[in-house]
Amino acid sequence: MPAMDRSDIAPGPVRALFPAREIRTSVEDRLTRVLADAQARVAKGSVVPTLDIERFRAELAHFDFRSARPLEEMLDWTVAQLEHGLVHLTHPRYFGLFNPAPSFPSQCADRVAASFNPQLATWTTSPAAVEIEAHVIGAMTRRAGLPEGARGHFTSGGSEANFSALLCALTMADGRFADDGARAFGAPVVFYSSAESHLAWLKIAHQAGIGRSAVRLVATDGCGRMSAAALRQALQEDRARGRIPVMIVATAGTTNAGMIDPLAECAAIAEQAGVWYHVDAAWGGAVLASERCGTVLRGLERADSITVDAHKWFATTMGCGMFLIRNAAALDKTFQVSTTYMPSNRASLDPYVSTFQWSRRFLGLRLFLSLGAAGWPGYAAHVERAIDLTDQLKYELAARGWRIANDSVLAVLCVEPPEGCCEIATLVARVLASGRAWVGVANFEGRKVIRICVTHGEAGVADVHELVDVLEASKSPAP
Ligand SMILES: *Cc1c(COP(=O)(O)O)cnc(C)c1O
């Protein structure tokens, strides 16, 4: 077939949106090198922003969009601003929140998805993409120990996955919830997660229309894990007051301290109470990759549903979550809708009738390519390395008189400096001002702590030593 004539698209501004192939290729090739150079500088530079914010805002204000500008000029400007205007998650000494440097295969996936831009709302429009995602989800549900027939889907992140869990729990608790909302229950509904759980649960309860007071934050055991005794007591109290429990959430890898709630015990309590059991393993779920460490999630296989974020410890680009569910029928019941304008409408097949999203980006490709390129053994080595580095850091800080506040088997360390040192906030501010490393401040079991998470897949022993150095140096003011 001869190439079609596109000369009716005049050169000029419209062409800027859809340039000819040779131009695209040359811009992309150059961008590849510009980004690689920038990342090489990031790894050697400051973890924290060094941007002159006044100058930046003045330059930004100049983009008034009244006329067209060369794309390459825009790209160079943007890359330069990001190079200096971010806390760098891609810096090997970002010991930060659960935001790793993205795996290279997942970055490739973003390019591929952006190029084809498939619409995953229906199987009919994107059979290859929908089935690749379902294949990865199948691998995850098996890894998590869910039975044959379990299903799931990719989400924008952990929050959407957790929201899906609550909607499924409510819908399965009372089928009238779908049409009548919270009033279907005739009494206040409640669900349980620990005081150390991720507080997006409050927003999720708000969004679901059951209100923030429906979240019962159960006391922890003094070590950052949900207390099973407190959970039983809360259930009993709520029932006595006429409230309706609908879900128990256990967290596998808390945000503050990487702690794992007693998963099997929570499963037993949920079974006995007849309520939905959800495990929020947004970060910690990746430990399933490791034969050596994965057993810490025993009890996970009893969950009705599970959240795992691929963009956390699986290190894909953001945002990329997963919602895994034992009973697929709950998804179809919860997210069912029928239209005439969509190309198809089949439960269990078309994502828009079994998930919260409608238009859907091809997120799953990120984990497909990453898992494919590394295999489970690659991911096992990735999480084990982070855990080993955390252990080494723990050992070195303890040897210097630092107090270890948490007892995580994963890769989060909460520490307090030796007695008589400065305030934690002051110490952390000094670390950040040095630009040599990024660590956070957290509240753990009522105490302020320095929170350190090994998130970067290329962090090494030298980075741990430098962090120890900078923490020690930050005990007193910079000379
Ligand atoms: C990150 C996280 C969330 C929220 O997920 P997002 O992807 O940020 O929406 C929820 N729970 C836990 C345990 C998390 O680590």
PDB file of C-alpha atoms and ligand atoms in Angstrom, residues 98-99 155-162 196-201 251-255 280-284 307 309 311-312 319-321, ligand 1:
ATOM      1  CA  PHE A  98       7.923   4.492  49.427  1.00  0.00           C
ATOM      2  CA  ASN A  99       8.932   6.144  46.142  1.00  0.00           C
ATOM      3  CA  THR A 155      -5.272   0.894  39.566  1.00  0.00           C
ATOM      4  CA  SER A 156      -3.936   4.437  39.662  1.00  0.00           C
ATOM      5  CA  GLY A 157      -2.343   3.534  42.988  1.00  0.00           C
ATOM      6  CA  GLY A 158      -2.968   2.126  46.442  1.00  0.00           C
ATOM      7  CA  SER A 159      -5.684   4.615  47.248  1.00  0.00           C
ATOM      8  CA  GLU A 160      -7.862   3.506  44.342  1.00  0.00           C
ATOM      9  CA  ALA A 161      -7.201  -0.140  45.205  1.00  0.00           C
ATOM     10  CA  ASN A 162      -8.159   0.435  48.852  1.00  0.00           C
ATOM     11  CA  GLU A 196      -0.543   3.058  62.154  1.00  0.00           C
ATOM     12  CA  SER A 197      -2.414   2.350  58.896  1.00  0.00           C
ATOM     13  CA  HIS A 198      -2.352   4.631  55.874  1.00  0.00           C
ATOM     14  CA  LEU A 199      -4.726   7.498  56.575  1.00  0.00           C
ATOM     15  CA  ALA A 200      -5.996   7.652  53.014  1.00  0.00           C
ATOM     16  CA  TRP A 201      -8.661   5.421  54.639  1.00  0.00           C
ATOM     17  CA  THR A 251      -1.579  -3.427  56.893  1.00  0.00           C
ATOM     18  CA  ALA A 252       1.432  -5.357  55.633  1.00  0.00           C
ATOM     19  CA  GLY A 253       4.185  -2.757  55.696  1.00  0.00           C
ATOM     20  CA  THR A 254       3.084   0.357  57.586  1.00  0.00           C
ATOM     21  CA  THR A 255       4.105   3.735  56.247  1.00  0.00           C
ATOM     22  CA  ASP A 280      -3.135  -3.324  52.452  1.00  0.00           C
ATOM     23  CA  ALA A 281       0.255  -4.523  51.225  1.00  0.00           C
ATOM     24  CA  ALA A 282       0.812  -1.461  49.041  1.00  0.00           C
ATOM     25  CA  TRP A 283       4.511  -1.357  49.812  1.00  0.00           C
ATOM     26  CA  GLY A 284       5.231  -4.639  51.602  1.00  0.00           C
ATOM     27  CA  THR A 307      -3.684  -3.954  47.616  1.00  0.00           C
ATOM     28  CA  ASP A 309       1.427  -0.972  44.549  1.00  0.00           C
ATOM     29  CA  HIS A 311       5.100   1.813  41.959  1.00  0.00           C
ATOM     30  CA  LYS A 312       6.309   1.203  45.504  1.00  0.00           C
ATOM     31  CA  GLY A 319       1.176   5.597  39.641  1.00  0.00           C
ATOM     32  CA  CYS A 320       0.631   1.903  39.303  1.00  0.00           C
ATOM     33  CA  GLY A 321      -1.367  -0.044  41.880  1.00  0.00           C
TER      34      GLY A 321
HETATM   35  C1  LIG B   1       1.374   4.218  49.596  1.00  0.00           C
HETATM   36  C2  LIG B   1       0.384   3.527  50.419  1.00  0.00           C
HETATM   37  C3  LIG B   1      -0.979   3.769  50.252  1.00  0.00           C
HETATM   38  C4  LIG B   1      -1.500   4.788  49.272  1.00  0.00           C
HETATM   39  O1  LIG B   1      -1.215   4.386  47.974  1.00  0.00           O
HETATM   40  P1  LIG B   1      -1.027   5.442  46.788  1.00  0.00           P
HETATM   41  O2  LIG B   1      -0.422   4.605  45.733  1.00  0.00           O
HETATM   42  O3  LIG B   1      -0.130   6.529  47.280  1.00  0.00           O
HETATM   43  O4  LIG B   1      -2.385   5.930  46.439  1.00  0.00           O
HETATM   44  C5  LIG B   1      -1.859   3.061  51.034  1.00  0.00           C
HETATM   45  N1  LIG B   1      -1.434   2.175  51.941  1.00  0.00           N
HETATM   46  C6  LIG B   1      -0.122   1.920  52.140  1.00  0.00           C
HETATM   47  C7  LIG B   1       0.290   0.913  53.170  1.00  0.00           C
HETATM   48  C8  LIG B   1       0.830   2.597  51.386  1.00  0.00           C
HETATM   49  O5  LIG B   1       2.136   2.332  51.570  1.00  0.00           O
END
